[in-house]
C-alpha cells in the first residue's frame, strides 16, 4: 500500500499492483498505472541506463524515453513470452543504447575501466534468466552479459575479451541459443 495526495490535497491509499497489471492498465490508457510503474521500477530503469551510459543526464533522458515507449507499447506486452520486469529491462536497455548511439561520447573509457566493467557481477532482471546464465559455460555467460549490459558490438567485445572475433561470435550464438532453450523449458 502507498499513500499519495489527490488533486484536492487529501490522501488516497493505493494498492501495489504487479508490473504485469500496470502494463495491462497502461494499455487501456490508465495514466495512474504509468505513474505507479515509474515509482516501482524507475530506480531500476535508471540503474540500467546509468550502467550503460555512465552519464547521469543521459541516463535520466534514457529513463524518460523508456517510460514513453512503455506507455506507447504497453499493449504489446505478452506475459506468455516472459515477465514484465524482463520486458521493462529490455526496453530500458534499448533506450539507453539508442541514447548512447545518438550522443557523442563525453569520455573514453580506458582499458582497466573496461576490464573491470566486463567482470562486474550483474543481477539479471529475471531469476530464471540468472539460473539459465549459471548453466552456461563461463566464457559464454561472460560474453553475453558483457555484450548486452554495455552495448558492445561483436568486434568491441572481441577486443575487450582479447579473443578472436569468430570465437566471440560463436560464444554469443551458442550461449543465446542455450538461453532461449532454457528460458522456454
Tab-separated table of C-alpha atoms in Angstrom:
chain	number	residue	atom	x	y	z
A	1	UNK	CA	0.000	0.000	0.000
A	2	UNK	CA	1.177	3.509	-0.762
A	3	UNK	CA	-0.240	6.868	0.150
A	4	UNK	CA	-0.486	9.606	-2.412
A	5	UNK	CA	-2.015	13.046	-2.416
A	6	UNK	CA	-5.017	13.630	-4.629
A	7	UNK	CA	-5.743	16.849	-6.513
A	8	UNK	CA	-7.722	18.291	-3.584
A	9	UNK	CA	-4.898	17.609	-1.105
A	10	UNK	CA	-6.492	14.614	0.604
A	11	UNK	CA	-4.524	11.414	0.986
A	12	UNK	CA	-5.508	8.344	-1.003
A	13	UNK	CA	-4.322	4.816	-0.325
A	14	UNK	CA	-3.318	2.898	-3.414
A	15	UNK	CA	-2.705	-0.838	-3.621
A	16	UNK	CA	0.546	-2.119	-5.059
A	17	UNK	CA	-0.133	-3.667	-8.407
A	18	UNK	CA	2.150	-6.056	-10.234
A	19	UNK	CA	4.101	-4.744	-13.220
A	20	UNK	CA	2.024	-7.057	-15.420
A	21	UNK	CA	-1.194	-5.473	-14.138
A	22	UNK	CA	0.226	-1.977	-14.512
A	23	UNK	CA	1.216	-2.657	-18.123
A	24	UNK	CA	-2.257	-4.001	-18.879
A	25	UNK	CA	-3.818	-0.915	-17.294
A	26	UNK	CA	-1.444	1.355	-19.207
A	27	UNK	CA	-2.512	-0.324	-22.442
A	28	UNK	CA	-6.079	0.651	-21.504
A	29	UNK	CA	-4.979	4.291	-21.077
A	30	UNK	CA	-4.632	4.450	-17.267
A	31	UNK	CA	-2.126	7.243	-16.573
A	32	UNK	CA	-2.034	6.360	-12.863
A	33	UNK	CA	-0.660	2.968	-13.832
A	34	UNK	CA	2.215	4.672	-15.656
A	35	UNK	CA	2.987	6.744	-12.558
A	36	UNK	CA	2.870	3.643	-10.359
A	37	UNK	CA	5.103	1.702	-12.730
A	38	UNK	CA	7.570	4.581	-12.692
A	39	UNK	CA	7.514	4.686	-8.884
A	40	UNK	CA	8.046	0.929	-8.681
A	41	UNK	CA	10.599	0.449	-11.483
A	42	UNK	CA	12.070	3.910	-12.157
A	43	UNK	CA	15.164	3.464	-9.981
A	44	UNK	CA	15.919	0.109	-11.570
A	45	UNK	CA	15.457	1.502	-15.091
A	46	UNK	CA	17.750	4.407	-14.161
A	47	UNK	CA	20.387	1.965	-12.878
A	48	UNK	CA	20.308	0.095	-16.193
A	49	UNK	CA	20.662	3.332	-18.169
A	50	UNK	CA	23.414	4.686	-15.928
A	51	UNK	CA	25.385	1.443	-16.147
A	52	UNK	CA	25.303	1.629	-19.944
A	53	UNK	CA	25.693	5.378	-20.463
A	54	UNK	CA	27.911	6.340	-17.494
A	55	UNK	CA	26.385	9.816	-17.553
A	56	UNK	CA	23.608	10.914	-15.171
A	57	UNK	CA	21.927	13.370	-17.536
A	58	UNK	CA	21.935	10.925	-20.431
A	59	UNK	CA	20.635	8.183	-18.117
A	60	UNK	CA	17.769	10.425	-16.991
A	61	UNK	CA	16.913	11.137	-20.624
A	62	UNK	CA	17.012	7.413	-21.412
A	63	UNK	CA	14.654	6.713	-18.485
A	64	UNK	CA	12.196	9.238	-19.875
A	65	UNK	CA	12.426	7.660	-23.320
A	66	UNK	CA	11.963	4.194	-21.837
A	67	UNK	CA	8.791	5.155	-19.977
A	68	UNK	CA	7.367	6.952	-23.012
A	69	UNK	CA	7.993	3.784	-25.019
A	70	UNK	CA	6.466	1.662	-22.240
A	71	UNK	CA	3.370	3.865	-22.345
A	72	UNK	CA	3.089	3.596	-26.126
A	73	UNK	CA	3.774	-0.134	-26.368
A	74	UNK	CA	2.198	-1.484	-23.167
A	75	UNK	CA	-0.419	-3.302	-25.231
A	76	UNK	CA	2.303	-5.392	-26.885
A	77	UNK	CA	3.421	-6.974	-23.606
A	78	UNK	CA	2.713	-10.706	-23.568
A	79	UNK	CA	3.169	-12.472	-20.224
A	80	UNK	CA	3.415	-15.793	-22.062
A	81	UNK	CA	6.742	-14.655	-23.536
A	82	UNK	CA	8.356	-13.510	-20.291
A	83	UNK	CA	7.960	-11.439	-17.161
A	84	UNK	CA	7.031	-7.771	-17.185
A	85	UNK	CA	10.265	-6.924	-15.387
A	86	UNK	CA	12.312	-8.569	-18.137
A	87	UNK	CA	10.323	-6.712	-20.806
A	88	UNK	CA	10.783	-3.410	-18.975
A	89	UNK	CA	14.507	-4.120	-18.640
A	90	UNK	CA	14.856	-4.784	-22.353
A	91	UNK	CA	13.082	-1.537	-23.218
A	92	UNK	CA	15.276	0.341	-20.728
A	93	UNK	CA	18.435	-1.210	-22.153
A	94	UNK	CA	17.406	-0.397	-25.722
A	95	UNK	CA	16.543	3.205	-24.791
A	96	UNK	CA	19.969	3.618	-23.186
A	97	UNK	CA	21.755	2.057	-26.148
A	98	UNK	CA	19.819	4.271	-28.567
A	99	UNK	CA	20.710	7.303	-26.466
A	100	UNK	CA	24.365	6.259	-26.454
A	101	UNK	CA	24.414	5.912	-30.228
A	102	UNK	CA	22.899	9.365	-30.727
A	103	UNK	CA	25.235	11.279	-28.464
A	104	UNK	CA	28.938	11.887	-28.684
A	105	UNK	CA	30.953	10.081	-26.031
A	106	UNK	CA	31.966	12.512	-23.292
A	107	UNK	CA	34.862	10.450	-22.081
A	108	UNK	CA	36.726	7.482	-23.458
A	109	UNK	CA	36.967	4.530	-21.075
A	110	UNK	CA	40.471	3.238	-20.533
A	111	UNK	CA	41.369	-0.456	-20.732
A	112	UNK	CA	41.391	-1.034	-16.962
A	113	UNK	CA	37.919	0.503	-16.555
A	114	UNK	CA	36.526	-1.624	-19.384
A	115	UNK	CA	38.121	-4.736	-17.896
A	116	UNK	CA	36.501	-4.068	-14.529
A	117	UNK	CA	33.141	-3.415	-16.188
A	118	UNK	CA	33.365	-6.680	-18.077
A	119	UNK	CA	33.918	-8.680	-14.897
A	120	UNK	CA	31.457	-6.903	-12.568
A	121	UNK	CA	28.648	-9.105	-11.319
A	122	UNK	CA	25.305	-8.048	-12.744
A	123	UNK	CA	21.948	-9.051	-11.291
A	124	UNK	CA	19.716	-10.432	-14.063
A	125	UNK	CA	16.251	-8.850	-14.298
A	126	UNK	CA	14.597	-12.275	-14.134
A	127	UNK	CA	15.564	-15.033	-11.641
A	128	UNK	CA	15.030	-17.702	-14.301
A	129	UNK	CA	17.448	-15.879	-16.590
A	130	UNK	CA	20.010	-15.899	-13.780
A	131	UNK	CA	19.628	-19.661	-13.377
A	132	UNK	CA	19.937	-20.169	-17.122
A	133	UNK	CA	23.057	-17.986	-17.270
A	134	UNK	CA	24.584	-20.059	-14.460
A	135	UNK	CA	24.172	-23.187	-16.604
A	136	UNK	CA	26.210	-21.732	-19.475
A	137	UNK	CA	29.967	-22.166	-19.760
A	138	UNK	CA	31.668	-19.215	-18.058
A	139	UNK	CA	33.082	-17.752	-21.299
A	140	UNK	CA	29.667	-17.738	-22.994
A	141	UNK	CA	27.893	-16.230	-19.989
A	142	UNK	CA	30.547	-13.525	-19.555
A	143	UNK	CA	30.435	-12.649	-23.255
A	144	UNK	CA	26.637	-12.401	-23.326
A	145	UNK	CA	26.331	-10.376	-20.127
A	146	UNK	CA	29.150	-8.016	-21.111
A	147	UNK	CA	27.834	-7.501	-24.632
A	148	UNK	CA	24.244	-6.828	-23.644
A	149	UNK	CA	24.971	-4.929	-20.461
A	150	UNK	CA	27.364	-2.479	-22.058
A	151	UNK	CA	26.024	-2.433	-25.595
A	152	UNK	CA	29.225	-3.667	-27.199
A	153	UNK	CA	29.429	-4.860	-30.769
A	154	UNK	CA	30.960	-8.258	-31.514
A	155	UNK	CA	34.252	-6.648	-32.533
A	156	UNK	CA	34.357	-4.433	-29.415
A	157	UNK	CA	33.641	-7.480	-27.276
A	158	UNK	CA	36.348	-9.434	-29.088
A	159	UNK	CA	38.839	-6.676	-28.307
A	160	UNK	CA	37.651	-6.376	-24.712
A	161	UNK	CA	37.898	-10.110	-24.009
A	162	UNK	CA	41.111	-10.427	-26.053
A	163	UNK	CA	39.637	-13.279	-28.090
A	164	UNK	CA	39.300	-13.806	-31.844
A	165	UNK	CA	36.160	-12.320	-33.377
A	166	UNK	CA	34.930	-15.705	-34.632
A	167	UNK	CA	35.269	-17.207	-31.158
A	168	UNK	CA	33.286	-14.395	-29.568
A	169	UNK	CA	30.543	-14.640	-32.203
A	170	UNK	CA	30.353	-18.390	-31.598
A	171	UNK	CA	30.104	-17.896	-27.811
A	172	UNK	CA	27.295	-15.375	-28.258
A	173	UNK	CA	25.399	-17.531	-30.771
A	174	UNK	CA	25.703	-20.758	-28.778
A	175	UNK	CA	25.024	-19.014	-25.487
A	176	UNK	CA	21.888	-17.228	-26.700
A	177	UNK	CA	20.589	-20.460	-28.250
A	178	UNK	CA	21.127	-22.250	-24.923
A	179	UNK	CA	19.478	-19.374	-23.040
A	180	UNK	CA	16.471	-19.451	-25.348
A	181	UNK	CA	16.072	-23.186	-24.875
A	182	UNK	CA	16.465	-22.898	-21.101
A	183	UNK	CA	14.007	-19.988	-20.804
A	184	UNK	CA	11.399	-21.876	-22.867
A	185	UNK	CA	11.618	-25.027	-20.751
